[in-house]
Coordinates of C-alpha atoms in Angstrom, one line a residue:
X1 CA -4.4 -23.1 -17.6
X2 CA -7.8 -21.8 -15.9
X3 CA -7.5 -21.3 -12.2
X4 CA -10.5 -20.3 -10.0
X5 CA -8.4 -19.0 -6.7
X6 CA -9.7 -18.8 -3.0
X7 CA -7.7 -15.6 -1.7
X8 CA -5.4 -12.5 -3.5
X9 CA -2.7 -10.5 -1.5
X10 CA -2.9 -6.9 -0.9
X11 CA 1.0 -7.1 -2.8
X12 CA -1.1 -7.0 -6.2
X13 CA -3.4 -4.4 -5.8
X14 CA -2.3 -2.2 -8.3
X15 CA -3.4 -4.8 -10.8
X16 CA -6.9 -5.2 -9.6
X17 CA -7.0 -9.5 -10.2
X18 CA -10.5 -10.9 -10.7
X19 CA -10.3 -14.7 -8.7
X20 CA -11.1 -16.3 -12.1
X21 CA -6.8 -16.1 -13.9
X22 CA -4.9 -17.7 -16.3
X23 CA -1.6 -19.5 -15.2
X24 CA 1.4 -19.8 -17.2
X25 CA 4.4 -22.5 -16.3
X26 CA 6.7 -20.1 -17.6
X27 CA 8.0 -18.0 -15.0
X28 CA 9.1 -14.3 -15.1
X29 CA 11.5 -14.1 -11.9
X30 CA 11.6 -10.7 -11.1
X31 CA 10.6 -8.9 -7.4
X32 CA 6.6 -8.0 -8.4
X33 CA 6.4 -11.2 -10.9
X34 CA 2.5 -12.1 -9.7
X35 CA 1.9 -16.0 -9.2
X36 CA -0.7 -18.6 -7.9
X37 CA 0.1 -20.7 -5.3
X38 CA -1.3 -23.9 -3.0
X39 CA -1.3 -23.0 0.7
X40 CA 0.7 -26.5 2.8
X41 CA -0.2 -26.5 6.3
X42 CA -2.2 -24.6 9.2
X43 CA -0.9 -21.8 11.7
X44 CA -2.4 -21.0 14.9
X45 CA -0.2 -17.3 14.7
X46 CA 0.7 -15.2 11.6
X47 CA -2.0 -16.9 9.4
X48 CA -3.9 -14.3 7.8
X49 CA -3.5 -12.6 4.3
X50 CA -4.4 -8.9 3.8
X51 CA -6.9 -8.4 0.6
X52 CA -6.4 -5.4 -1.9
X53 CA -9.2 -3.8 0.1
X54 CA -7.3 -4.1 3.1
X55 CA -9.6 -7.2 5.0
X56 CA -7.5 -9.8 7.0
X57 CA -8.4 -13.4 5.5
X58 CA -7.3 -16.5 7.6
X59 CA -5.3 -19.1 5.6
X60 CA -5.9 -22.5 5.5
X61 CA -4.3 -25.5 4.3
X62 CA -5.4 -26.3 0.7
X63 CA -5.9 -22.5 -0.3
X64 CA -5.4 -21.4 -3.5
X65 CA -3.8 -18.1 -3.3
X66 CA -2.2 -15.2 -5.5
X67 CA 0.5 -13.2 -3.9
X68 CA 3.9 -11.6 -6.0
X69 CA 7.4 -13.0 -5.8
X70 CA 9.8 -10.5 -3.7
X71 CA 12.4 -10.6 -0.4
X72 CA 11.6 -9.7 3.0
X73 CA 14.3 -8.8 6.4
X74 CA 12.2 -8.1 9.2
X75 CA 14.1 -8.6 12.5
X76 CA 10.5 -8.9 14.0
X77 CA 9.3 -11.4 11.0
X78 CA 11.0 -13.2 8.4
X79 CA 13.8 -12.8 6.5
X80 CA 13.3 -13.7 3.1
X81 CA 15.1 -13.8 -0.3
X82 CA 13.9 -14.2 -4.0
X83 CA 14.1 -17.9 -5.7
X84 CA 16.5 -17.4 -8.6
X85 CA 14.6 -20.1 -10.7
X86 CA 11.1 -21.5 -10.7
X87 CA 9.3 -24.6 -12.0
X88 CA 5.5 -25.7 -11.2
X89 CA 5.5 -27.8 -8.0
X90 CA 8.4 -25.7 -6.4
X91 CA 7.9 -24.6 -2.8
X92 CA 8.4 -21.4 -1.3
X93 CA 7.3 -19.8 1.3
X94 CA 4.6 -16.5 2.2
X95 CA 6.7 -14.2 4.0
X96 CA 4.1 -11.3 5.2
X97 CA 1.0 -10.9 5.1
X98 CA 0.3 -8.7 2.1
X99 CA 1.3 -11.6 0.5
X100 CA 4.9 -11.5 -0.5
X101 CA 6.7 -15.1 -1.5
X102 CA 10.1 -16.1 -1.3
X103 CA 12.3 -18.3 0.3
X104 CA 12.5 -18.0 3.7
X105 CA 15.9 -17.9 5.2
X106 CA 15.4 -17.6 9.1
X107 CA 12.5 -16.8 11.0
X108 CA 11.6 -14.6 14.6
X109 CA 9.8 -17.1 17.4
X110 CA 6.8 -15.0 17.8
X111 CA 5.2 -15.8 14.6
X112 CA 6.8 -19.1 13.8
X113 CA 7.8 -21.2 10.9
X114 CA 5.9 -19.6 7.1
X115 CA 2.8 -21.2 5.6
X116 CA 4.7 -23.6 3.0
X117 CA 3.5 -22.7 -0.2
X118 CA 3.8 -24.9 -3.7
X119 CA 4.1 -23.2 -6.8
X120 CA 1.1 -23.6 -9.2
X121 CA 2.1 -21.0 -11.9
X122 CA 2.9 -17.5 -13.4
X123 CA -0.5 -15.4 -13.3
X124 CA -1.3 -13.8 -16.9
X125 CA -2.6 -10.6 -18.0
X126 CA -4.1 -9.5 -20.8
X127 CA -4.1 -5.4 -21.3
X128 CA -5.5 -5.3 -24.4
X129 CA -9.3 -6.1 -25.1
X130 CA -10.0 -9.8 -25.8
X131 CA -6.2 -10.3 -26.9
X132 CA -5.0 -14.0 -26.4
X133 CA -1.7 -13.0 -26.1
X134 CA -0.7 -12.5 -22.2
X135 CA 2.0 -11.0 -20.4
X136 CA 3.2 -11.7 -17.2
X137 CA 1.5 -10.4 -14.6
X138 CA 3.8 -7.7 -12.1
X139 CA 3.0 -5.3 -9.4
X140 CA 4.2 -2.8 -12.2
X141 CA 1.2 -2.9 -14.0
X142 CA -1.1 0.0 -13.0
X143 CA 1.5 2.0 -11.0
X144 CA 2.9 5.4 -10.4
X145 CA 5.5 5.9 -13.0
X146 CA 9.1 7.4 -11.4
X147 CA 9.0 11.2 -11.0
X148 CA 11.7 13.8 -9.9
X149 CA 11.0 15.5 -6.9
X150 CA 8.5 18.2 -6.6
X151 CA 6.9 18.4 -3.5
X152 CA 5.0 21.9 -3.0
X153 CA 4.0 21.3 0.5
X154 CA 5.8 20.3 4.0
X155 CA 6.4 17.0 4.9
X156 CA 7.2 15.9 8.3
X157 CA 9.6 12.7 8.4
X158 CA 8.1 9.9 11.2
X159 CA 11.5 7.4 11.4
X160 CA 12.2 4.9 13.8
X161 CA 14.9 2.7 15.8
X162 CA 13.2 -0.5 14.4
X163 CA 10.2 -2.3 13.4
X164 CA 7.4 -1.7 16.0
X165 CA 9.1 1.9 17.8
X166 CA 5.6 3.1 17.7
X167 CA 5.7 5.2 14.1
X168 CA 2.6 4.5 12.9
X169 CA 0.9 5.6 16.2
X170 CA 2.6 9.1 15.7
X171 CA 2.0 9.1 12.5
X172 CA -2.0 8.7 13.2
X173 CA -1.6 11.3 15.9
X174 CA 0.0 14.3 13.4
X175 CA -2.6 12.9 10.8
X176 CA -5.6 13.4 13.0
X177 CA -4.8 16.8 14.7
X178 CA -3.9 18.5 11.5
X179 CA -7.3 17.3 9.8
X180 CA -9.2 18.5 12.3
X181 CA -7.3 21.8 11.9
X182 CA -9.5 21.5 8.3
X183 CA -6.8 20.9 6.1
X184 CA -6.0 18.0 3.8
X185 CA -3.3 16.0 4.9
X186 CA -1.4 13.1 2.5
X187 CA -0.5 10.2 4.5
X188 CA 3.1 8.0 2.9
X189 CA 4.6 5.0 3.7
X190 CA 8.7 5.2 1.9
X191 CA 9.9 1.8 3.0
X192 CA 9.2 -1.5 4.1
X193 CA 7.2 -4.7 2.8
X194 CA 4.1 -4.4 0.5
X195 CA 1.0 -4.1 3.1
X196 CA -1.7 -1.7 3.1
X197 CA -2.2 -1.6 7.2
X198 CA -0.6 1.4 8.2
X199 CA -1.4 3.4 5.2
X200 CA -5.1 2.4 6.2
X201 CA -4.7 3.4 9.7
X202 CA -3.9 7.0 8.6
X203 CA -6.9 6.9 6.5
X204 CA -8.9 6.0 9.6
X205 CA -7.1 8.9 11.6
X206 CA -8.1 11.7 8.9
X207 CA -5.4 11.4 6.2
X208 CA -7.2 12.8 2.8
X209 CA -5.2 10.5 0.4
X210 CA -2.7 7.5 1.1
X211 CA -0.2 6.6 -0.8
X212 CA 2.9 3.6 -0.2
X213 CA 5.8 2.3 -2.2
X214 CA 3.4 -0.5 -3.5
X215 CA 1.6 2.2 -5.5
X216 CA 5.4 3.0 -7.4
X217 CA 5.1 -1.1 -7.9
X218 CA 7.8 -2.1 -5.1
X219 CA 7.0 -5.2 -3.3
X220 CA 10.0 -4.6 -1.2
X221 CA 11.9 -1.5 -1.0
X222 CA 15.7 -1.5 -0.9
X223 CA 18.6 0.9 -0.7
X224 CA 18.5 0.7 -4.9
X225 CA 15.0 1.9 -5.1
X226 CA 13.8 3.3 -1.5
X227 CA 15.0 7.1 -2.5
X228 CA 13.7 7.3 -6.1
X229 CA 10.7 5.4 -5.1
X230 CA 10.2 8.3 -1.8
X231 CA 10.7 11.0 -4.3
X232 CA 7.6 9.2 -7.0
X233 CA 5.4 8.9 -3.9
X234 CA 5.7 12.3 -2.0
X235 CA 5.8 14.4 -5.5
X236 CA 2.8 12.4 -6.5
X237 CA 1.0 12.8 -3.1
X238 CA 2.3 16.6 -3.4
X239 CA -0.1 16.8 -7.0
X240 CA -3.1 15.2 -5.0
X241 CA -3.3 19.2 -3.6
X242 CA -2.6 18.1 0.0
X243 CA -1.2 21.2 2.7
X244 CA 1.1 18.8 4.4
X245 CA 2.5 15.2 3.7
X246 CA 3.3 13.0 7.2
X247 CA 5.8 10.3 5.7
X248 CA 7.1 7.6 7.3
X249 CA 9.6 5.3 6.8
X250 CA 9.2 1.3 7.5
X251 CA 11.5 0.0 9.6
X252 CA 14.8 1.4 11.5
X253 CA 17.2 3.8 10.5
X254 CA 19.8 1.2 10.3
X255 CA 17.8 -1.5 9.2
X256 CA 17.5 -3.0 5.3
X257 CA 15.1 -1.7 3.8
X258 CA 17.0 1.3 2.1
X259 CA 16.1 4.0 4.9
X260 CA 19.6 5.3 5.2
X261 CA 19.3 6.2 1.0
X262 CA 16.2 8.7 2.0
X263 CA 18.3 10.2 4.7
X264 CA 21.2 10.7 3.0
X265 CA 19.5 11.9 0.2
X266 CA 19.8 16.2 -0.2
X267 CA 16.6 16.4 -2.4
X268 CA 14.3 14.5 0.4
X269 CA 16.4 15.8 3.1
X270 CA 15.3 19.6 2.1
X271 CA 11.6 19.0 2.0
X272 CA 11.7 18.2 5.5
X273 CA 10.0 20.4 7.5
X274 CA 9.5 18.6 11.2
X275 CA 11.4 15.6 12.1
X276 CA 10.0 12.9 14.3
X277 CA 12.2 9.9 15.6
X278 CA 10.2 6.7 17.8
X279 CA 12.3 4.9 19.9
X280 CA 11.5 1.8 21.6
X281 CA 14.1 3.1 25.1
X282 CA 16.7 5.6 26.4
X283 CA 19.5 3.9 24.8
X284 CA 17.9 3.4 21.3
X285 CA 16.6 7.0 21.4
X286 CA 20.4 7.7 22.4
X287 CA 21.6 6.1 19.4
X288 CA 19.0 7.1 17.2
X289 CA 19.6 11.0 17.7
X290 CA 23.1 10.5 17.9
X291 CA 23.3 8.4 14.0
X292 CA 20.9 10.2 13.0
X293 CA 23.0 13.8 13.6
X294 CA 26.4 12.1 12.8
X295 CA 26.1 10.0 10.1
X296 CA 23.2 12.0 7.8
X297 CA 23.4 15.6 9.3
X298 CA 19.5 15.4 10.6
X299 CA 18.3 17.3 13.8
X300 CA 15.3 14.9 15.5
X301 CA 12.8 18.3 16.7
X302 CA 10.7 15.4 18.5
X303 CA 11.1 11.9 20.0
X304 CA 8.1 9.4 20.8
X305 CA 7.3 6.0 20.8
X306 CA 7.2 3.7 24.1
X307 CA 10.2 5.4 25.1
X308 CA 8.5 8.2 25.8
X309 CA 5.3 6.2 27.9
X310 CA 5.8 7.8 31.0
X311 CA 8.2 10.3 32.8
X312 CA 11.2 8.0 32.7
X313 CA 11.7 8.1 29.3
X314 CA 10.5 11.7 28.6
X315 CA 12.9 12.7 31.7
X316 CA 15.7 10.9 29.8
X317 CA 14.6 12.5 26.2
X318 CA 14.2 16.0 27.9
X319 CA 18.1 15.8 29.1
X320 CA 19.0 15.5 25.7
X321 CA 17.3 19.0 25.0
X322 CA 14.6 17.4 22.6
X323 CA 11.0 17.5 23.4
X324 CA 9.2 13.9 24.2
X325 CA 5.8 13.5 23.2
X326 CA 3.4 10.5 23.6
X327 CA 1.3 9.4 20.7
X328 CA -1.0 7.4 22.5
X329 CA -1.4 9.3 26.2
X330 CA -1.1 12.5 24.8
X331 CA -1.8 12.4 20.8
X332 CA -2.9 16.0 20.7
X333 CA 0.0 17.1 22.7
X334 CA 2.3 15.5 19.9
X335 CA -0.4 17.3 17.1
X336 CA 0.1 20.6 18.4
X337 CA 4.4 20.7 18.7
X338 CA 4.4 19.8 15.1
X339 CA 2.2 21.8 14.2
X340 CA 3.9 25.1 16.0
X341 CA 7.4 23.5 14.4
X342 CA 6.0 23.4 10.8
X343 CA 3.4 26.4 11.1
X344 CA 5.2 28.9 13.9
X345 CA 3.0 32.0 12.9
X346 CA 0.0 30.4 11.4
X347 CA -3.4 31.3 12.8
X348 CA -5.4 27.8 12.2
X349 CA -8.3 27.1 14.8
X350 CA -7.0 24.3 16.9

């Protein structure tokens, strides 16, 4: 069947869909299977879908849309888990907004129930120059293939207590003080849920290349794949002849998106070369050192995030004998203690 679709999730990129596809009713269930859904209902919050060149589209009832089958446990979202079977006419639901579906298994307040969506078939490809044979479109199609690690540049780790601890913001704030140091920096996202926002925002901050666990073809990252996946992306970035690589990790420490495999992991842990945790307060920066020195032997050499938005929290941070920084009130501040921590003799203009 011919389908002429209204709107494609960022989630497929790698694939690069035209809107014009060809729909199978055989399914290929498997996190990354790409299919074609009807849109059921309107939403006045958490209604857009991010495109694969990173634009914010509103979604409306009746759209036709392409987004790729996968699970999702955000404590600030959904939490989401993959249908085990699928037939045309099923519903499930979108669970971000790169366009991941599943079936939605609870939901946070803030951005309400999911757009409903009913299942209109598998999306086809077909690799090989005017074959008529297809193959089941996946996220897997076009991507970086696994790699063992080999990084020849530092990386500084950005983790956080939880979703929305302020990473991103520090991560911008390393990103744009190094660049304008003159030197190419490789912006990574490890973990999380397939969207392209935050590797965007580094690109808007200075970072020469971007790279994110979408690009290994992960829709969601796990502890199965997070640390294989980490090691594909920051060897790859490494190869795109970067001087430093600022990676962060989606989501908390403890949270389920396989962060804890990175930081138990000797090969990633040894490439490390500055160590940044965000923390949302005094007792989740607490806490956060504290796991983070226990449980996976890591020294935090800086804290930010909103714990650290005024003299409170950087009074508390301070008394634990680590430095607090601010990415937003003081970004260059931040900048310029990583950069002494990961280049202590270096002469580079500031």
């Amino acid at each position: 069947m011919r389908i002429h679709v209204d709107k494609i999730g960022s989630v497929t990129r790698n694939l690069k869909l035209s809107r014009s596809l060809t729909l199978s009713d055989q399914f290929y269930i498997e996190p990354g299977s790409v299919i074609a859904c009807r849109i059921h209902g309107e939403k006045s919050t958490y209604n857009q879908l991010e495109d694969p060149h990173g634009r914010l589209v509103t979604l409306h009832q009746g759209d036709l849309v392409v987004g790729a089958l996968g699970h999702r446990n955000a404590l600030h979202g959904y939490e989401g888990v993959m249908p085990t079977q699928l037939r045309v006419g099923d519903t499930l639901h979108m669970l971000n907004m790169g366009g991941v579906m599943g079936l939605c298994q609870s939901y946070n307040p803030d951005v309400g129930a999911p757009f409903r969506l009913e299942v209109l078939g598998q999306v086809m490809q077909f690799p090989e120059f005017q074959s008529r044979i297809g193959q089941p479109a996946h996220i897997s199609m076009g991507a970086l293939p696994l790699r063992d690690p080999s990084v020849r540049c530092p990386v500084v780790y950005i983790a956080g207590t939880c979703m929305n601890a302020g990473k991103t913001a520090a991560c911008c704030a390393v990103i744009r003080n190094f660049s304008q140091r003159g030197l190419r920096i490789g912006g990574v996202k490890l973990t999380g849920v397939s969207l392209q926002r935050d590797i965007l925002s580094m690109r808007d901050y200075g970072a020469s290349e971007i790279l994110d666990f979408t690009d290994a073809g992960i829709v969601c990252t796990s502890k199965d794949t997070a640390a294989a996946t980490a090691k594909t992306l920051l060897t790859a970035m490494s190869e795109m002849d970067v001087d430093l690589i600022v990676a962060e990790t989606g989501d908390g420490i403890l949270g389920e998106y396989g962060v804890q495999s990175i930081l138990s992991d000797p090969d990633l842990n040894r490439l490390s070369s500055a160590f940044i945790l965000c923390a949302n307060d005094p007792v989740g920066a607490l806490g956060g050192i504290d796991t983070l020195q226990k449980q996976f032997g890591i020294k935090v050499d800086i804290v930010a995030g909103p714990v650290t938005d005024n003299r409170v929290g950087e009074r508390f941070v301070e008394s634990l004998q680590i430095p607090a920084r601010n990415a937003r009130s003081n970004p260059k501040a931040l900048g310029d203690l990583v950069f002494n921590i990961c280049y202590p003799t270096a002469q580079v203009a500031s």
